[in-house]
CSV table of C-alpha atoms in Angstrom, one decimal:
chain,number,residue,atom,x,y,z
A,1,MET,CA,-100.4,-94.9,28.1
A,2,PRO,CA,-103.5,-92.8,29.7
A,3,ASN,CA,-105.8,-91.1,27.4
A,4,LYS,CA,-104.7,-87.2,27.0
A,5,ILE,CA,-107.4,-84.3,27.2
A,6,LEU,CA,-107.2,-80.9,26.7
A,7,VAL,CA,-109.6,-78.8,28.3
A,8,VAL,CA,-110.1,-74.8,26.9
A,9,ASP,CA,-112.0,-72.5,28.9
A,10,GLY,CA,-111.4,-69.1,29.9
A,11,ASP,CA,-112.4,-69.7,33.4
A,12,SER,CA,-109.2,-70.9,35.4
A,13,GLU,CA,-111.5,-72.6,37.9
A,14,ILE,CA,-113.2,-74.3,35.6
A,15,ARG,CA,-109.7,-75.3,33.8
A,16,ASN,CA,-108.6,-76.7,37.7
A,17,ILE,CA,-112.0,-78.3,38.7
A,18,ALA,CA,-111.8,-80.3,35.1
A,19,GLY,CA,-108.5,-80.9,35.1
A,20,THR,CA,-108.8,-82.5,38.8
A,21,TYR,CA,-111.9,-84.8,38.1
A,22,LEU,CA,-110.1,-86.0,35.1
A,23,GLU,CA,-106.5,-86.7,36.7
A,24,ASN,CA,-107.9,-88.6,39.3
A,25,GLU,CA,-109.6,-91.2,37.3
A,26,GLY,CA,-105.8,-91.2,35.3
A,27,PHE,CA,-106.2,-88.9,32.5
A,28,GLU,CA,-103.4,-87.0,31.3
A,29,VAL,CA,-104.9,-83.3,31.3
A,30,LEU,CA,-103.4,-80.0,29.2
A,31,LYS,CA,-105.0,-77.0,29.5
A,32,ALA,CA,-105.7,-73.9,27.5
A,33,GLU,CA,-107.1,-70.6,28.1
A,34,ASN,CA,-108.5,-69.6,24.4
A,35,GLY,CA,-108.6,-70.7,20.7
A,36,GLU,CA,-105.0,-69.6,19.6
A,37,GLN,CA,-103.4,-71.3,22.8
A,38,ALA,CA,-105.5,-74.6,22.2
A,39,LEU,CA,-104.3,-75.0,18.5
A,40,GLU,CA,-100.7,-74.2,19.4
A,41,ILE,CA,-100.9,-77.1,22.0
A,42,ILE,CA,-102.6,-79.6,19.8
A,43,TYR,CA,-100.4,-79.1,17.0
A,44,LYS,CA,-97.5,-79.9,19.2
A,45,ASN,CA,-99.0,-82.8,21.3
A,46,GLU,CA,-101.3,-86.1,20.3
A,47,PHE,CA,-104.8,-85.9,22.0
A,48,ASP,CA,-107.8,-88.3,22.4
A,49,LEU,CA,-110.2,-85.7,23.2
A,50,VAL,CA,-111.1,-82.0,23.9
A,51,LEU,CA,-113.3,-80.4,26.3
A,52,ILE,CA,-114.0,-76.7,24.9
A,53,GLU,CA,-115.9,-73.7,26.3
A,54,THR,CA,-118.7,-72.0,23.9
A,55,MET,CA,-118.2,-68.6,25.3
A,56,MET,CA,-114.7,-68.0,24.0
A,57,PHE,CA,-114.3,-65.0,21.9
A,58,GLY,CA,-111.3,-62.9,20.7
A,59,MET,CA,-109.4,-63.4,17.5
A,60,MET,CA,-110.1,-67.2,17.2
A,61,ASN,CA,-113.8,-68.2,18.9
A,62,TRP,CA,-114.9,-71.7,19.7
A,63,ILE,CA,-116.5,-72.3,16.4
A,64,GLU,CA,-113.4,-71.4,14.4
A,65,THR,CA,-111.4,-73.3,17.0
A,66,CYS,CA,-113.3,-76.4,16.7
A,67,MET,CA,-113.6,-76.4,12.9
A,68,LYS,CA,-109.9,-76.3,12.7
A,69,ILE,CA,-109.4,-79.1,15.0
A,70,LYS,CA,-111.6,-81.0,13.1
A,71,GLN,CA,-109.5,-80.4,9.8
A,72,ASN,CA,-106.5,-82.1,11.0
A,73,LYS,CA,-107.4,-84.2,13.9
A,74,ILE,CA,-109.7,-87.4,14.5
A,75,MET,CA,-111.1,-87.0,18.1
A,76,PRO,CA,-114.4,-86.4,20.1
A,77,ILE,CA,-114.9,-82.5,20.9
A,78,ILE,CA,-117.2,-82.0,24.0
A,79,PHE,CA,-118.5,-78.6,24.7
A,80,LEU,CA,-118.5,-77.1,27.8
A,81,SER,CA,-121.3,-74.7,28.0
A,82,LYS,CA,-124.2,-73.0,30.7
A,83,LYS,CA,-127.0,-75.8,31.0
A,84,SER,CA,-129.7,-73.5,29.6
A,85,GLU,CA,-127.8,-73.2,26.2
A,86,GLY,CA,-125.6,-76.0,26.0
A,87,LEU,CA,-128.3,-78.5,24.1
A,88,ASP,CA,-129.2,-75.7,21.7
A,89,LYS,CA,-125.5,-75.3,20.6
A,90,PHE,CA,-125.1,-78.8,20.4
A,91,GLN,CA,-127.8,-79.6,17.9
A,92,ASP,CA,-126.8,-76.5,16.0
A,93,MET,CA,-123.5,-77.9,15.3
A,94,PRO,CA,-123.5,-81.7,15.3
A,95,SER,CA,-120.5,-81.8,12.6
A,96,ILE,CA,-118.3,-79.8,15.2
A,97,ALA,CA,-119.4,-81.7,18.5
A,98,ASP,CA,-119.5,-84.8,19.7
A,99,ASP,CA,-121.5,-84.3,23.1
A,100,TYR,CA,-121.7,-81.2,25.6
A,101,ILE,CA,-121.6,-81.1,29.2
A,102,GLY,CA,-123.5,-78.2,31.3
A,103,LYS,CA,-121.6,-75.9,33.8
A,104,PRO,CA,-121.6,-76.2,36.6
A,105,PHE,CA,-121.0,-80.0,36.1
A,106,SER,CA,-120.4,-83.1,38.8
A,107,SER,CA,-117.2,-85.4,38.4
A,108,LYS,CA,-119.7,-88.3,37.3
A,109,GLU,CA,-121.4,-86.2,34.6
A,110,LEU,CA,-117.7,-85.2,33.3
A,111,ILE,CA,-116.3,-88.4,33.5
A,112,ASP,CA,-119.7,-90.4,32.3
A,113,VAL,CA,-119.5,-88.6,28.9
A,114,VAL,CA,-115.7,-88.7,28.4
A,115,LYS,CA,-115.5,-92.3,28.9
A,116,SER,CA,-118.3,-92.8,26.8
A,117,LYS,CA,-117.0,-90.7,23.8
A,118,LEU,CA,-113.5,-92.0,24.0
A,119,HIS,CA,-115.1,-95.8,24.1
A,120,ARG,CA,-117.1,-94.8,20.8
A,121,TYR,CA,-114.0,-93.0,18.9
A,122,THR,CA,-111.8,-96.5,20.2
A,123,MET,CA,-114.5,-98.7,18.6
A,124,TYR,CA,-114.8,-96.4,15.6
A,125,SER,CA,-111.0,-96.6,15.0
A,126,ASP,CA,-110.6,-100.1,15.2
A,127,ILE,CA,-113.3,-100.7,12.9
A,128,LYS,CA,-111.4,-98.6,10.8
A,129,ASN,CA,-108.4,-100.3,11.2
A,130,LEU,CA,-109.9,-103.4,10.2
A,131,ALA,CA,-111.4,-102.1,7.1
A,132,LYS,CA,-108.0,-100.8,6.0
A,133,ASN,CA,-106.7,-104.8,6.3
A,134,LYS,CA,-109.6,-105.8,4.0
A,135,ILE,CA,-108.8,-106.9,0.3
A,136,LYS,CA,-111.6,-106.9,-1.7
A,137,VAL,CA,-111.6,-108.1,-5.4
A,138,GLY,CA,-114.9,-108.4,-6.8
A,139,ASN,CA,-116.9,-111.2,-4.6
A,140,LEU,CA,-113.4,-112.3,-2.8
A,141,THR,CA,-112.7,-110.4,0.5
A,142,ILE,CA,-109.2,-111.4,2.3
A,143,ASN,CA,-109.1,-110.3,6.1
A,144,SER,CA,-105.3,-109.7,6.7
A,145,ASP,CA,-105.9,-109.4,10.4
A,146,ILE,CA,-107.5,-112.4,10.8
A,147,ARG,CA,-106.1,-114.4,7.8
A,148,GLN,CA,-109.6,-115.4,6.8
A,149,VAL,CA,-111.0,-115.5,2.9
A,150,PHE,CA,-114.5,-115.1,1.5
A,151,ILE,CA,-116.4,-115.6,-1.6
A,152,GLY,CA,-119.8,-113.8,-0.7
A,153,ASN,CA,-120.5,-114.5,3.0
A,154,ASP,CA,-118.8,-118.1,2.6
A,155,GLN,CA,-115.5,-118.6,4.3
A,156,VAL,CA,-113.1,-120.5,2.3
A,157,LYS,CA,-110.4,-122.6,4.1
A,158,LEU,CA,-106.9,-121.9,2.9
A,159,THR,CA,-103.6,-123.6,4.1
A,160,PRO,CA,-101.3,-120.8,5.5
A,161,LYS,CA,-99.3,-120.9,2.3
A,162,GLU,CA,-102.1,-120.8,0.1
A,163,PHE,CA,-103.3,-117.5,2.0
A,164,ASP,CA,-100.1,-116.1,1.7
A,165,ILE,CA,-99.9,-116.2,-2.2
A,166,LEU,CA,-103.6,-114.9,-2.5
A,167,GLU,CA,-102.9,-111.7,-0.2
A,168,LEU,CA,-99.5,-111.3,-2.2
A,169,LEU,CA,-101.3,-111.3,-5.4
A,170,ALA,CA,-104.6,-109.6,-4.0
A,171,GLY,CA,-102.8,-107.0,-2.5
A,172,ASN,CA,-100.7,-106.0,-5.8
A,173,LYS,CA,-103.8,-106.0,-8.1
A,174,GLY,CA,-102.8,-105.8,-11.6
A,175,ILE,CA,-98.7,-106.5,-11.1
A,176,ILE,CA,-97.6,-109.9,-12.7
A,177,PHE,CA,-95.7,-112.3,-10.1
A,178,SER,CA,-93.1,-114.7,-11.4
A,179,ILE,CA,-93.3,-118.2,-10.1
A,180,GLU,CA,-89.3,-117.4,-8.9
A,181,LYS,CA,-90.7,-114.2,-7.4
A,182,ILE,CA,-94.0,-115.6,-5.4
A,183,TYR,CA,-91.6,-118.4,-3.9
A,184,GLU,CA,-89.2,-115.8,-2.6
A,185,ARG,CA,-91.7,-113.6,-1.2
A,186,VAL,CA,-93.7,-116.6,0.5
A,187,TRP,CA,-91.4,-119.0,1.5
A,188,GLY,CA,-88.6,-116.9,1.8
A,189,ASP,CA,-86.2,-118.3,-0.2
A,190,MET,CA,-84.2,-116.6,-2.8
A,191,LEU,CA,-82.8,-120.1,-3.9
A,192,TYR,CA,-86.2,-120.8,-6.0
A,193,LYS,CA,-86.2,-124.9,-6.9
A,194,SER,CA,-87.6,-125.7,-10.3
A,195,ASP,CA,-90.1,-127.4,-9.0
A,196,ASN,CA,-93.7,-127.2,-9.4
A,197,THR,CA,-94.7,-126.2,-5.8
A,198,VAL,CA,-95.6,-122.7,-6.7
A,199,MET,CA,-98.2,-124.1,-9.7
A,200,VAL,CA,-99.6,-126.8,-7.3
A,201,HIS,CA,-100.6,-124.4,-4.7
A,202,ILE,CA,-102.1,-122.3,-7.5
A,203,ARG,CA,-104.1,-124.8,-8.6
A,204,LYS,CA,-105.5,-125.6,-5.0
A,205,ILE,CA,-106.1,-122.1,-4.8
A,206,ARG,CA,-107.9,-121.7,-8.1
A,207,LYS,CA,-110.3,-124.8,-6.6
A,208,LYS,CA,-111.4,-123.3,-3.7
A,209,ILE,CA,-112.0,-120.0,-4.8
A,210,GLU,CA,-113.1,-119.9,-8.6
A,211,LYS,CA,-116.5,-120.9,-9.9
A,212,GLU,CA,-114.8,-122.8,-12.9
A,213,PRO,CA,-111.2,-123.1,-12.0
A,214,LYS,CA,-110.0,-124.0,-15.5
A,215,ASN,CA,-111.5,-120.4,-16.5
A,216,PRO,CA,-110.5,-118.2,-13.5
A,217,ILE,CA,-112.0,-115.1,-12.9
A,218,TYR,CA,-109.6,-114.1,-9.9
A,219,ILE,CA,-106.0,-115.2,-10.5
A,220,LYS,CA,-105.1,-115.2,-14.1
A,221,THR,CA,-102.3,-116.8,-15.7
A,222,VAL,CA,-99.9,-114.5,-18.0
A,223,TRP,CA,-98.1,-117.4,-20.0
A,224,GLY,CA,-94.4,-117.3,-19.9
A,225,VAL,CA,-94.4,-114.9,-17.2
A,226,GLY,CA,-96.5,-115.5,-13.9
A,227,TYR,CA,-99.8,-115.0,-12.0
A,228,LYS,CA,-101.7,-111.8,-11.3
A,229,ILE,CA,-105.0,-111.0,-10.1
C-alpha cells in the first residue's frame, strides 16, 4: 500500500505541483484548499503525512487545523511556507510541526523531506509497537515479539512451553490460574491429564528466573488453587 499524503494549500497551482511530484514517487495524494476541508477529509481517510501551508486564513487557520490534527492523529505535519519565514514559524511551533519546506520548492526538496519524515515515524511506530508487546514484572522482561526473556540485561533461555506459561501468567498479573487452566491454555488440550506436567514446567521456570526457586518472587503458588504472578 502506498503512503497517503494530504496537501493543504490555498493555491491550486502549489497543490497540483506538490501532488504531481509526490504521485511521481508512488505516493497517493489527496488535496484540500483550507483547514475545514482538510479536517473533513482527514476524518474520512487514514493519512501518513500532511503538508500544510502557513498562510491560511478564514474560519480555521493553519495553527488551529494543525492542533486539531495532532489531537486526533499521529502523523508528521510539514509546513509549506515562504522561504524567508518558514524557519521562524517552524521554530516557533515545535510541538505542531515536524519540518518545513520553503516555497517555491523543487521536486527533490519536497521528496527528500517527505521520505525522511515518513521513515522517522515508521521507526517510531515500530518501537512503540515493540514496547507494547513487552511485559515487565520487576526485573523480569518478557518480549512477546521475539519470544525472549531477560532478568535485568541477562537473557534467560526457556523452552517454548516454558515461555508460554510465563507469558500467560505475566500477561495476566494477579490472576490465579489453576493447573488445569494452564494446561488448557498452553497445550491447547481441554482434557487435562492428572500428571505433574505443569508443575514440572513451573519448577524449571523458577530455577531459571528466581534467585531462590524455593522462595520465589515472581511465580507464586496459591495452595490448593494454582499459580499467579
